[in-house]
Structures are given as C-alpha cells and as structure tokens.
Amino acid sequence: MKKILNDVDTIVQDMLQGFYFEHKHRVAYDAQHHIIYQKDLANANQDVAIISGGGSGHEPDSFGYVGEGMLSLAVNGQIFVPPTPEQVLAAIRLVNKDKGILLIIKNFQADVENFLAAEARAKTEGRQVDHVIVNDDVSIEDDASYNKRKRGVAGTVFVHKIVGAAAREGYSLQNLKAIGEAVVSNLHTLGVALTPAMNPTQSGVPFTLEDNEVYYGIGIHGEKGYRKEAFFSSEQLAIELVNKLKSLYRWEEGDAFALMINGLGATPLMEQYIFANDIRRLCALENINVTFVKVGTQLTSLDMKGISLSFLKIDDPNWEKWLKAEGDAPHW
Amino acid sequence: MKKILNDVDTIVQDMLQGFYFEHKHRVAYDAQHHIIYQKDLANANQDVAIISGGGSGHEPDSFGYVGEGMLSLAVNGQIFVPPTPEQVLAAIRLVNKDKGILLIIKNFQADVENFLAAEARAKTEGRQVDHVIVNDDVSIEDDASYNKRKRGVAGTVFVHKIVGAAAREGYSLQNLKAIGEAVVSNLHTLGVALTPAMNPTQSGVPFTLEDNEVYYGIGIHGEKGYRKEAFFSSEQLAIELVNKLKSLYRWEEGDAFALMINGLGATPLMEQYIFANDIRRLCALENINVTFVKVGTQLTSLDMKGISLSFLKIDDPNWEKWLKAEGDAPHW
C-alpha cells in the first residue's frame, strides 16, 4: 500500500505543519505539544474554551474543526494513540485563566484516562475544567465483552459543532456540559468497511476482507466488526445501518433527526452521495423526519474505504440551530 | 474494486439526489437536466450568473461549488462525459433574461464543443453569454501529440472562486471574462497517481501500476501520464511537481503565488497535509512567496489515489482578496 509520507516517526508533525501552512492566518500551532488552536483565543469573547483531540489518523478530526463556533483547541496524539496528559494540560494552559474549559473526549480507555488526568491536574492549578465523553458507536452492542464500553466515533463531530456554537453564544461551563451530555445520549453511529485501514506505524493488517465482502460495525482503529457479508449495493449497506440505528430510538412521528454520512478516509464523494440518497429514501419510507444532513469525510480511519451513519434525535430545537450556525472551522 | 453504488445507469441522478438531500435549504435541483443551482438565483443581486460543469466523476467539482460568491449553477454530465448542449442551454434558461452569463469550461474537446453550442443557441434567444476555457494541466507538455491541447483540471476550482467572488462584487460580463482569462494564463497544474481511477461504467483499467510505482502527469479521466517511477516518499513527488511547475513561470522575488494541493479521490487528508508540508519546505527553499494555500479533495478522478499541485501566480492583488472572500459553497 503506497502512502504519501516520509519518515514514519514524524507523520504527525509533518501533517500538522502542512495544516498550519494552509491556515496560519487564523490558527496558531504549538509544535512541541501538537496543538492547533484559534489564533485569537485570548480575545475570544466566550466564557468557555472547547478542547478536543485524540489519536491521529482520524483527519480532519479534530484539528480541522478548530474555528469560531466550534473548537477552540485540538490536541493531537500519535497515530491511534491519544495525547498524553502533559499535552492536554499544555492545551488547557493556553487558555486564559478566567475562562472555563470543556474537554470533549472519545470513549476509549486511554483517551479517557489521559484527558481526566490532565483535568485533575488543571483543577489543582485553579482551573475550571469539565468534560463530555462521547460514546456514540453502537456497532458492538451484540458483543458481550464490549457491552459496557461504547466507543466515540464520527458523532463526536456533531458534539463539537453543537457545543462549540453554544459556547459562542455565551453558555456557562455547566450548561455546555449538560448540552453535550444530552446530545451524546441521543446520538448513535454505525460504520461499515469495504477495506481495512492500514496503519503505517504497524506491520500487518487489522483484518482481511474478500474482494466481494464488507464488514459491519468496524471501529476507527482497525477494530473488527460484528458481521462480514457479501457486498451487493449501497442500498444493502443503507438498510443494515438504518435498521440497526432506528431500533435504538423511541420516537413519535414528527420528531426531528440530524444525520451524518461520513466517509472513512478513502471513500469518494460520489459514493458518499449515492449512499446519502439511499438513506434519504429509507428515511422517507420510515417517516423519519430529517431536518439536518451532513455528508463528507469528517472523521476517518486513515485510508479505510467505508462509511458511517450517525443519527441524532433532536431533543432540543437549539441543537438544530447550532448545527446550522455559521462558523469558520475549515473542515465542517 | 467494491464501489458504494446501485444501478450503474443512475449513478449521476442518485448522487445529485443525495447532494440535494443535504443542501435543499440553499440549492435547487433540476432533475431532468442534472443541474444544481442557487435557490435564490432570481434574487441574486449580481449582474452575471456563473455556470460551470462537465462530466461527473470529479466530485465535489462542480456542484459542491454552487453558492454565494462562487458558482450560480452547475451542469452535470454522465461519468467522464460532458453535459449535452441541451443541458447547458437549460441551465442558461434558469437565469433571468436581464443577467449576463459566464460559462467556465474545462479544455476538453467535447466539453468545449457542447458548451459553445449552447452559448450560440442562447445568443439567438437574446442572451448575453460568454465563456472562459481553463487549460491549466501542464502534465503533457512533452508529448507532441497533445502539445496544443492543455486540459482543464483542478485549477478550475480557483477560477470558480475568483470569478464567482468578483461577480458578487458586481463586475460586468466583459470584465469577468477578462479576469478569468488572466487567471488561466497564470495557472498551472500537475498531478501524480498512486493508483488508477476505476470507471464503473467501463470494464478494464485505464493503465496499470506496479505495487511500488507512481505515474506523473496523469489526467482526470484515466489519461496516461508522462513517466512511471518507483515510489519512495512524499518529498520525491513534491520535488518533481514543484520543479516542473516553477519552470513555467518567470517571476521576481516577492511575486505572490496561490497554491492548491488536491486529493484525487481516495487520498486521505493526512497524506495531503504531509505533502503540503513538503511543498511548504520546497517553496521556502526556492524563495517562492506563497500567500494563499488550499488543501483538500477539490476536483477528483473517481477513486484515484493521487494528488495534484496547482500554482497560480497572483498577477492582480484582487485575486488573493477573492480567493479569501467569504461565501457559502459547501465544498470550498
């Protein structure tokens, strides 16, 4: 597998330097701690800074979402490895002491441990810090070994957008945490792989697929899915994903949903939009009232060809307003 | 090669319906003629409508660039086949009769013929129509058979943005044509493939590459390049592309350039940004003054893994202002 890179040990630095080359008029870059943040952070007239991050390999998440009305700072670990507590603490310290800080954390054990260790240390420095843990991935619900540990995947981008837009409107840290947690409790994501993600820092493959096979319920770090199946069509994938996701909700006719259709890294936009059209038809058949749709390569697993579908039941009309709010994050 | 699609005969309709599902609050969709256009076209307070389009398979070009400050309408042909004169004429007829119309055409024989046929017919209906032909592709300059026919590729997106932002400022049709042609004469693009594009409407492969090979100078419809080479690194590709492109310009120190680094369909953003960092270092070494950078999957060749680099010498400071101007096209 040919990959456009140089030294495997400097992948994250090289990538962040490339992003900074494009966006240096509006973001700053802490090269030591691998942090991308809003250049005018000190002057931002919101009371709470939103910090997200995690392992690399999920681009454009999360640095591509740094901008007004979305993330204040993004902290980047190595490929599929979360940032250290020191990196997260360095991000917290870039924020003015008088501001609150909300950490958005994907629900993987190492991510949660490292972000919460940083939160604890920041509190000893007199900081007001809290967090939201995103656990939208429902792909592994039938696997007893994972039953209590739903992973944080593409739906995290909706949390970034909603909480970030609310922060810009002046909501308090306590309110933002409550908003984030309410969103998470209404948010479910399920993905399917056509090819595995190849990690350039590791040898071997996370799983194999036959030429005609797909794999439902894969994770974003090479985690295996729940079922392999011979592949026929976009519609086949859409039916599996919609059926599983809708079964997780209780809703009444008229209830509104926001959807995200997410390319997992190497999925052409043509195919994402064809899949989006199948989702449109299925939602119409099921009388699912879709009031917001996002299609694109939003949170990836390196070079995986595949797609994920996220459902968010809009439990508060403000969520839809915040999803639609203007901002300047380059990859939203 | 697994592709997320259904009936191969309805690919373009399915894709456009999916895009419309996402963007129906701001665009309209003429399903008969495969046209996506600004919903408030009739009320747009600019004197000239900008129409682009071409064959499908280059997503998000061009429908992803329909929005304020960019394209007014995009006309979509079948995969790698330009829209018919009837489709282009239908797009022209969607514009108020009192407005001028500028067609942006990629320099392929069938595209030019079909768009100019529509232009001629629209003029007989009393329309003011003119055009800009984009021929930024320099990849085939050493091939005598193509010497007089430079293709229109990713640089077209810069033309969309600059001309579209200028149109919003109220420039006349004559001025917009002059701006577009001046941009084209300063615009050069060169691409490299790591894998060929697989066209779902055709059997067979356009070319083959060994596991360790890349192909410089490929086109966006499976056209062969000018040299295959064993692949080592992102930097190797950057050196070949920068050296060839810079040789096409005469410039003095301080002259400004805008750059586009474009993923060709299946290239992860991580790799695009690593390549962008190599371009940054080479431009610094060469004292090339880069004042605008765009990185992303902007104009593709289906599922090709590869990358293109576009250079635009900023001959008029307004161009930079228009590249940076705000707008609401979803994929800019």
XYZ file of C-alpha atoms in Angstrom:
664
model
C 0.000 0.000 0.000
C 1.653 3.228 -1.201
C 1.255 6.127 1.228
C 2.235 9.738 0.626
C 4.549 10.248 3.575
C 8.215 10.477 4.509
C 9.678 9.450 7.860
C 7.131 7.337 9.719
C 8.326 8.868 13.006
C 7.371 12.423 12.013
C 3.970 11.801 10.429
C 2.007 13.837 12.965
C 4.427 16.798 12.979
C 4.581 16.818 9.158
C 0.802 16.739 8.853
C 0.223 19.490 11.415
C 2.875 21.684 9.760
C 1.035 21.188 6.472
C -2.257 22.202 8.050
C -0.620 25.215 9.668
C 0.869 26.217 6.299
C -2.694 26.428 4.963
C -4.315 28.090 7.973
C -1.645 30.182 9.706
C -3.668 33.362 9.196
C -6.322 32.034 11.585
C -4.793 29.327 13.788
C -1.697 29.022 15.947
C 0.418 25.879 16.291
C 2.210 24.613 19.378
C 4.698 22.299 17.677
C 6.064 20.894 20.942
C 2.685 19.623 22.163
C 0.982 19.105 18.778
C -1.778 21.606 19.487
C -3.693 23.593 16.857
C -5.736 26.460 18.303
C -7.581 29.623 17.409
C -5.116 32.447 16.903
C -7.329 34.972 18.666
C -8.025 32.649 21.592
C -7.124 35.276 24.186
C -9.640 37.706 22.692
C -12.474 35.263 22.071
C -15.487 36.736 23.818
C -16.876 33.424 25.011
C -16.547 32.290 28.603
C -15.645 28.679 27.904
C -12.947 27.230 25.635
C -13.756 23.898 23.941
C -10.850 21.439 23.722
C -10.986 18.178 21.795
C -8.422 15.765 20.464
C -7.285 12.201 20.441
C -5.055 9.976 18.405
C -4.138 10.964 14.865
C -5.402 9.032 11.847
C -8.923 10.482 12.026
C -8.393 13.610 9.925
C -9.920 16.156 9.566
C -10.937 15.425 13.177
C -10.096 17.189 15.280
C -7.766 19.986 14.108
C -9.929 20.668 11.061
C -12.721 21.762 13.413
C -10.735 24.489 15.166
C -12.508 27.744 14.436
C -15.106 30.194 15.619
C -18.273 28.444 16.698
C -16.603 25.055 17.011
C -13.346 24.004 18.743
C -11.009 26.410 20.498
C -8.090 23.954 20.609
C -7.294 20.458 19.294
C -4.615 18.223 20.844
C -3.126 15.548 18.609
C -1.611 12.260 19.689
C 0.378 9.827 17.579
C -1.470 7.563 15.133
C -4.281 5.842 17.030
C -2.629 6.849 20.341
C -4.245 9.598 22.445
C -2.312 12.677 23.550
C -0.528 12.405 26.884
C -1.852 14.183 29.987
C 1.041 16.636 29.537
C -0.144 17.522 26.039
C -3.724 18.047 27.189
C -2.514 20.113 30.156
C -0.433 22.241 27.791
C -3.601 22.926 25.771
C -5.503 23.911 28.905
C -2.700 26.293 29.874
C -3.021 28.124 26.539
C -6.457 29.364 27.665
C -6.844 32.494 29.799
C -7.140 31.614 33.484
C -10.511 33.333 33.814
C -12.199 31.068 31.269
C -13.834 27.708 31.818
C -12.704 24.691 29.791
C -14.782 21.837 28.417
C -12.933 18.706 27.237
C -14.630 16.563 24.580
C -13.309 13.011 24.912
C -13.941 9.947 22.749
C -14.811 6.932 24.845
C -11.642 4.857 24.622
C -9.977 3.863 27.854
C -6.628 5.536 27.197
C -8.259 8.718 25.914
C -10.490 8.989 28.962
C -7.614 8.297 31.377
C -5.267 10.835 29.804
C -7.807 13.642 29.464
C -9.121 13.138 33.007
C -5.579 13.077 34.424
C -4.995 16.457 32.764
C -8.326 17.745 34.071
C -7.388 16.756 37.622
C -4.010 18.489 37.403
C -5.544 21.620 35.881
C -8.024 21.824 38.732
C -5.120 21.887 41.201
C -3.918 24.943 39.272
C -7.224 26.659 39.962
C -8.761 25.967 36.556
C -12.466 25.371 35.980
C -12.466 22.250 33.810
C -15.138 19.715 32.982
C -15.705 17.142 30.239
C -18.132 15.307 27.987
C -17.423 11.706 26.987
C -18.775 10.724 23.571
C -19.815 7.077 23.163
C -21.941 7.091 20.020
C -20.646 3.850 18.459
C -23.282 1.138 18.696
C -21.570 -1.331 16.404
C -20.510 -3.675 19.121
C -23.709 -3.965 21.097
C -24.033 -7.682 20.468
C -20.562 -8.448 21.760
C -20.834 -9.015 25.493
C -17.179 -8.226 26.005
C -17.724 -4.649 24.838
C -21.191 -4.179 26.235
C -20.276 -1.546 28.751
C -17.856 0.367 26.543
C -19.348 2.131 23.569
C -16.657 3.873 21.533
C -16.532 7.506 20.481
C -16.606 7.845 16.699
C -17.967 10.157 13.976
C -20.867 11.509 16.026
C -18.195 13.366 18.015
C -18.178 15.928 15.200
C -21.822 16.800 15.950
C -20.857 17.304 19.603
C -18.021 19.631 18.519
C -20.420 21.690 16.419
C -23.318 21.932 18.851
C -21.257 22.610 21.958
C -18.938 24.971 20.061
C -21.807 27.040 18.689
C -23.458 27.166 22.117
C -20.176 28.280 23.723
C -20.017 31.151 21.260
C -23.457 32.235 22.453
C -22.098 32.579 25.981
C -23.374 29.444 27.712
C -21.683 28.519 31.005
C -19.391 25.530 31.527
C -22.093 23.752 33.499
C -24.667 24.346 30.770
C -22.301 23.278 27.998
C -21.524 20.021 29.776
C -25.269 19.385 30.146
C -25.867 20.175 26.470
C -23.023 17.882 25.391
C -24.249 15.021 27.555
C -27.827 15.402 26.349
C -26.588 15.277 22.751
C -24.498 12.174 23.435
C -27.483 10.366 24.942
C -29.395 10.910 21.672
C -26.502 10.092 19.327
C -25.741 6.740 17.698
C -23.288 5.791 14.930
C -22.688 2.620 12.970
C -19.995 2.035 10.321
C -19.146 -0.424 7.560
C -15.764 -1.168 5.979
C -15.056 -2.133 2.366
C -11.312 -2.252 3.079
C -9.305 -2.226 6.334
C -7.323 0.806 7.494
C -3.577 0.327 7.045
C -1.556 1.812 9.901
C 1.865 2.956 8.628
C 3.353 2.614 12.119
C 2.479 -1.066 12.361
C 3.053 -4.088 10.173
C 0.277 -6.486 9.317
C -3.405 -5.923 8.734
C -6.103 -5.464 11.386
C -8.463 -7.771 9.492
C -8.902 -9.144 5.993
C -11.843 -8.971 3.618
C -12.518 -10.931 0.474
C -12.827 -8.981 -2.784
C -16.608 -9.011 -2.508
C -17.002 -8.631 1.263
C -17.934 -5.802 3.596
C -17.636 -5.726 7.387
C -20.349 -4.105 9.516
C -19.599 -2.470 12.827
C -15.879 -1.845 12.441
C -14.178 0.677 14.715
C -11.910 3.564 13.743
C -8.623 1.950 14.875
C -8.829 -1.314 12.997
C -11.252 -2.896 15.483
C -13.153 -5.794 13.956
C -16.864 -5.560 13.201
C -19.818 -7.758 14.029
C -20.536 -9.409 10.681
C -18.944 -9.929 7.279
C -21.266 -10.190 4.333
C -21.035 -10.426 0.551
C -21.427 -6.921 -0.890
C -24.111 -6.084 -3.442
C -25.059 -2.437 -3.305
C -25.136 0.869 -1.500
C -28.774 0.225 -0.643
C -27.848 -3.034 1.108
C -25.475 -1.136 3.408
C -28.021 1.618 3.992
C -30.712 -0.899 5.024
C -28.444 -2.613 7.558
C -27.310 0.674 9.118
C -30.711 2.385 9.203
C -32.473 -0.679 10.620
C -29.979 -1.063 13.420
C -29.869 2.640 14.300
C -33.609 3.258 14.254
C -34.154 0.323 16.614
C -32.243 2.261 19.283
C -34.718 5.125 19.455
C -38.201 5.607 20.687
C -39.739 8.378 18.677
C -43.072 9.748 17.599
C -43.960 10.944 14.153
C -42.694 14.456 13.708
C -39.657 14.012 15.933
C -36.674 15.506 14.137
C -33.350 13.828 13.387
C -29.964 15.124 12.251
C -27.897 12.681 10.166
C -24.233 12.440 9.344
C -22.954 10.347 6.448
C -19.217 10.079 6.919
C -16.533 8.812 4.547
C -13.950 6.807 6.489
C -10.880 8.044 4.610
C -10.682 6.742 1.044
C -14.366 6.883 0.085
C -15.019 9.140 -2.930
C -17.697 11.798 -2.501
C -19.654 10.302 -5.423
C -20.171 7.137 -3.376
C -20.967 9.071 -0.196
C -23.717 10.950 -2.017
C -25.154 7.797 -3.596
C -25.309 6.267 -0.115
C -26.892 9.513 1.168
C -29.627 9.102 -1.429
C -30.360 5.577 -0.173
C -30.572 6.932 3.369
C -32.973 9.618 2.100
C -35.281 7.015 0.566
C -35.236 4.763 3.620
C -35.962 7.642 5.999
C -38.870 8.703 3.802
C -40.241 5.141 3.898
C -39.921 5.024 7.679
C -41.422 8.508 8.181
C -38.209 9.674 9.829
C -38.247 13.485 9.815
C -34.726 14.526 8.801
C -34.086 18.225 9.420
C -30.300 18.360 9.088
C -27.872 16.327 6.956
C -24.087 16.439 6.809
C -22.244 14.427 4.144
C -18.473 14.300 3.868
C -15.162 12.940 5.047
C -15.484 14.117 8.641
C -13.851 11.586 10.989
C -11.766 8.883 9.389
C -9.771 5.761 9.974
C -6.647 6.515 7.903
C -7.178 5.107 4.394
C -10.144 2.868 5.115
C -12.727 2.682 2.361
C -16.034 2.663 4.132
C -18.787 4.787 5.506
C -20.549 5.503 8.768
C -24.014 6.770 9.540
C -24.853 8.824 12.622
C -28.351 9.579 13.915
C -29.003 12.375 16.376
C -32.529 12.743 17.681
C -33.078 16.474 18.058
C -34.358 16.667 21.598
C -33.949 20.455 21.829
C -34.594 22.764 18.853
C -31.464 24.727 19.779
C -29.375 21.750 18.636
C -30.591 22.185 15.085
C -29.945 25.924 15.266
C -26.389 25.259 16.457
C -25.769 22.620 13.785
C -26.777 25.214 11.186
C -24.934 28.151 12.791
C -22.198 29.832 10.786
C -18.579 29.483 11.780
C -15.129 29.300 10.244
C -13.842 25.803 11.044
C -12.331 24.740 7.701
C -13.490 21.119 7.554
C -17.051 21.439 8.932
C -12.993 -2.947 -6.679
C -16.030 -2.529 -4.399
C -17.942 0.698 -5.021
C -20.810 2.054 -2.957
C -23.444 2.351 -5.662
C -26.571 0.689 -7.012
C -27.655 0.739 -10.660
C -24.732 1.877 -12.807
C -27.186 3.676 -15.109
C -28.461 6.008 -12.380
C -25.194 6.956 -10.697
C -25.410 10.652 -11.553
C -29.079 11.013 -10.589
C -28.530 9.113 -7.330
C -25.529 11.252 -6.418
C -27.253 14.549 -7.194
C -30.331 13.500 -5.197
C -28.010 12.753 -2.284
C -26.394 16.178 -2.562
C -29.804 17.814 -2.813
C -30.952 15.917 0.299
C -28.114 17.611 2.180
C -28.445 21.082 0.681
C -32.088 21.584 -0.283
C -32.402 24.574 2.037
C -29.993 26.518 -0.161
C -29.904 24.922 -3.636
C -32.469 23.863 -6.185
C -32.207 20.758 -8.367
C -33.379 20.331 -11.958
C -33.545 16.542 -12.052
C -34.318 16.387 -15.771
C -31.167 18.246 -16.810
C -28.929 17.360 -13.839
C -28.482 20.951 -12.768
C -27.765 22.127 -9.213
C -28.223 25.865 -8.706
C -28.603 28.564 -6.094
C -32.140 28.568 -4.751
C -32.323 32.353 -4.660
C -30.890 32.724 -8.157
C -33.661 35.049 -9.304
C -32.967 37.404 -6.409
C -29.158 37.323 -6.522
C -28.094 40.922 -6.745
C -25.211 40.289 -9.124
C -25.410 41.111 -12.825
C -23.751 37.950 -14.104
C -24.508 34.296 -13.337
C -21.534 31.906 -13.330
C -22.195 28.462 -14.840
C -19.731 25.590 -14.720
C -19.974 21.869 -15.186
C -18.631 18.928 -17.088
C -18.594 15.185 -16.812
C -19.265 13.555 -13.460
C -16.559 11.677 -11.565
C -14.788 14.832 -10.366
C -16.749 15.458 -7.163
C -17.071 17.825 -5.371
C -16.498 19.716 -8.642
C -18.614 21.315 -9.750
C -21.911 21.080 -7.837
C -20.113 21.376 -4.493
C -19.090 24.898 -5.501
C -22.608 26.218 -6.056
C -23.121 29.011 -3.551
C -22.857 32.700 -2.918
C -19.551 34.079 -4.115
C -18.797 31.061 -6.317
C -20.967 29.235 -8.886
C -24.572 30.141 -9.669
C -25.304 26.853 -11.454
C -23.507 23.549 -12.140
C -24.464 21.235 -15.034
C -23.558 17.573 -14.658
C -22.870 15.111 -17.425
C -22.524 11.351 -17.134
C -19.266 9.902 -15.791
C -16.403 11.448 -17.745
C -18.892 12.656 -20.393
C -19.727 16.370 -20.611
C -23.303 17.633 -20.417
C -25.118 17.962 -23.741
C -25.758 21.374 -25.322
C -29.407 20.910 -24.279
C -28.409 20.519 -20.631
C -26.203 23.618 -20.735
C -28.931 25.574 -22.502
C -31.423 24.501 -19.841
C -29.055 25.912 -17.203
C -28.765 29.191 -19.085
C -32.570 29.431 -19.272
C -32.826 29.168 -15.473
C -31.172 32.599 -15.237
C -33.201 35.817 -15.505
C -33.085 37.213 -19.031
C -31.631 40.528 -17.897
C -28.483 38.923 -16.483
C -25.239 38.089 -18.258
C -23.883 34.541 -18.163
C -20.288 33.368 -17.974
C -19.559 29.721 -18.788
C -16.469 28.150 -17.235
C -15.340 25.268 -19.446
C -12.575 22.710 -18.927
C -10.431 22.358 -22.027
C -11.542 19.002 -23.405
C -12.790 18.894 -26.976
C -16.275 17.566 -26.211
C -16.750 19.958 -23.278
C -15.763 22.959 -25.368
C -17.975 21.901 -28.291
C -21.052 21.293 -26.146
C -20.773 24.445 -24.050
C -20.091 26.641 -27.105
C -23.035 25.106 -28.975
C -25.272 26.065 -26.060
C -23.740 29.540 -25.958
C -24.500 30.054 -29.646
C -28.108 28.940 -29.235
C -28.595 31.124 -26.143
C -27.340 34.139 -28.075
C -30.032 33.575 -30.683
C -32.500 33.817 -27.782
C -31.163 37.255 -26.932
C -28.932 36.141 -24.076
C -25.624 37.772 -23.205
C -23.299 34.784 -22.825
C -19.532 34.466 -22.853
C -17.011 31.889 -21.617
C -13.613 31.154 -20.126
C -11.755 27.982 -21.112
C -9.494 26.577 -18.395
C -6.376 24.737 -19.597
C -4.184 24.556 -16.514
C -2.893 20.996 -16.948
C 0.759 21.028 -17.979
C 1.378 17.342 -17.481
C 1.539 16.516 -21.139
C 3.814 19.267 -22.368
C 6.470 16.845 -23.589
C 4.042 14.848 -25.687
C 3.914 16.385 -29.135
C 0.522 14.872 -29.848
C -1.036 16.876 -27.041
C 1.067 19.964 -27.383
C -1.723 22.259 -28.462
C -4.343 20.932 -26.106
C -3.774 21.538 -22.414
C -6.531 20.003 -20.321
C -8.657 21.707 -17.696
C -8.117 20.157 -14.269
C -8.023 21.133 -10.564
C -7.004 24.753 -11.167
C -10.555 25.216 -12.464
C -11.635 25.463 -8.831
C -9.515 28.605 -8.397
C -11.235 30.074 -11.469
C -14.638 29.268 -9.940
C -13.691 31.029 -6.719
C -12.059 34.135 -8.164
C -14.625 34.777 -10.891
C -17.509 33.922 -8.555
C -16.339 36.323 -5.849
C -15.777 39.055 -8.440
C -19.269 38.502 -9.883
C -20.717 39.016 -6.415
C -18.958 42.393 -6.298
C -20.852 43.431 -9.429
C -18.262 43.100 -12.185
C -19.584 43.046 -15.754
C -19.594 40.011 -18.044
C -16.780 41.511 -20.115
C -14.679 42.164 -17.015
C -15.338 38.713 -15.565
C -14.240 37.052 -18.795
C -11.056 39.139 -18.744
C -10.417 38.249 -15.085
C -10.982 34.548 -15.786
C -8.665 34.526 -18.784
C -5.952 36.397 -16.915
C -6.167 33.846 -14.092
C -5.979 30.936 -16.552
C -2.849 32.371 -18.186
C -1.118 32.330 -14.771
C -2.416 28.916 -13.656
C -0.643 25.567 -13.993
C -1.426 22.145 -12.512
C 0.434 18.832 -12.453
C -0.798 15.556 -10.946
C 0.584 12.171 -9.909
C -1.265 8.879 -9.496
C -0.554 6.113 -6.994
C -3.480 4.069 -8.338
C -5.622 4.392 -11.488
C -9.224 5.624 -11.411
C -11.712 2.802 -11.926
C -14.695 3.855 -14.028
C -17.793 1.857 -13.003
C -19.367 2.385 -16.441
C -16.470 0.729 -18.254
C -14.654 -2.549 -17.927
C -10.891 -2.757 -17.817
C -8.293 -0.413 -16.377
C -7.001 2.804 -17.951
C -3.420 1.917 -17.004
C -1.611 -0.356 -14.582
C 0.965 0.447 -11.930
C 3.264 -1.870 -10.035
C 2.891 -2.021 -6.258
C 5.753 0.433 -5.806
C 5.135 2.705 -8.795
C 3.684 6.180 -9.284
C 2.726 7.842 -12.566
C 3.407 11.547 -13.128
C 1.237 13.684 -15.331
C -1.925 11.620 -15.378
C -5.217 13.225 -16.432
C -8.537 13.168 -14.617
C -10.266 10.683 -16.966
C -7.762 7.864 -16.866
C -5.379 9.545 -19.323
C -1.855 8.178 -19.058
C 0.972 10.251 -17.623
C 4.454 11.096 -18.870
C 6.620 8.897 -16.630
C 6.326 5.980 -14.239
C 8.806 5.838 -11.404
C 9.471 3.738 -8.321
C 7.873 5.491 -5.329
C 9.871 6.434 -2.256
C 8.319 9.381 -0.455
C 6.008 12.359 -0.413
C 9.057 14.599 -0.786
C 10.037 12.827 -4.025
C 6.628 13.646 -5.532
C 6.776 17.223 -4.256
C 10.194 17.804 -5.845
C 9.053 16.537 -9.260
C 5.875 18.635 -9.237
C 7.417 21.850 -7.874
C 10.391 21.692 -10.238
C 8.207 21.251 -13.287
C 5.685 23.918 -12.296
C 8.181 26.586 -11.291
C 9.977 26.226 -14.612
C 6.830 27.526 -16.338
C 6.934 30.922 -14.656
C 9.084 33.973 -14.854
C 8.916 35.690 -11.521
C 10.817 38.073 -9.352
C 11.373 37.720 -5.661
C 8.313 38.937 -3.813
C 5.869 37.846 -6.500
C 2.995 36.097 -4.777
C 1.616 32.631 -5.523
C -1.567 30.823 -4.547
C -1.270 27.023 -4.285
C -3.782 24.218 -4.365
C -2.940 20.732 -3.107
C -5.732 18.478 -4.322
C -6.544 14.904 -3.381
C -7.667 12.991 -6.460
C -10.433 10.989 -4.812
C -9.143 8.336 -2.406
C -6.231 10.225 -0.840
C -6.575 10.613 2.941
C -6.237 14.133 4.338
C -3.290 13.005 6.476
C -1.316 12.323 3.302
C -2.479 15.540 1.634
C -1.196 17.542 4.598
C 2.133 15.697 4.715
C 2.567 16.502 1.014
C 1.546 20.122 1.750
C 4.354 20.307 4.278
C 6.875 19.156 1.652
C 5.555 21.818 -0.708
C 5.967 24.382 2.092
C 9.612 23.440 2.602
C 10.432 23.450 -1.121
C 8.768 26.844 -1.654
C 10.751 28.257 1.264
C 13.991 26.917 -0.267
C 13.117 28.450 -3.628
C 12.031 31.792 -2.135
C 8.551 31.330 -3.571
C 6.233 33.726 -1.738
C 3.083 31.735 -1.008
C 0.204 33.955 0.119
C -2.728 31.537 -0.221
C -2.945 27.769 0.210
C -5.894 25.423 -0.298
C -5.579 21.751 0.697
C -8.340 19.220 0.178
C -10.255 16.884 -2.064
C -11.385 19.537 -4.550
C -11.511 18.061 -8.069
C -11.137 14.338 -8.353
C -10.861 11.428 -10.711
C -13.330 8.979 -9.139
C -11.428 6.754 -6.700
C -7.892 7.525 -7.849
C -5.310 7.680 -5.110
C -3.063 10.551 -6.041
C -2.525 14.237 -5.709
C -2.227 17.327 -7.853
C -0.478 20.625 -7.282
C -1.671 23.903 -8.805
C 0.306 27.135 -8.917
C -1.370 30.469 -9.574
C 0.882 33.499 -9.890
C -1.080 36.348 -8.321
C -0.852 38.964 -11.050
C -3.548 41.177 -9.514
C -3.948 41.588 -5.728
C -7.722 41.346 -6.148
C -7.270 37.649 -6.970
C -5.957 36.977 -3.487
C -8.794 39.009 -1.976
C -11.334 36.967 -3.962
C -9.691 33.653 -3.033
C -10.046 34.665 0.626
C -13.548 36.146 0.308
C -16.329 34.543 2.345
C -19.074 32.570 0.653
C -21.312 29.589 1.275
C -20.286 26.988 -1.320
C -20.182 23.798 0.774
C -17.040 22.177 -0.606
C -14.739 25.235 -0.979
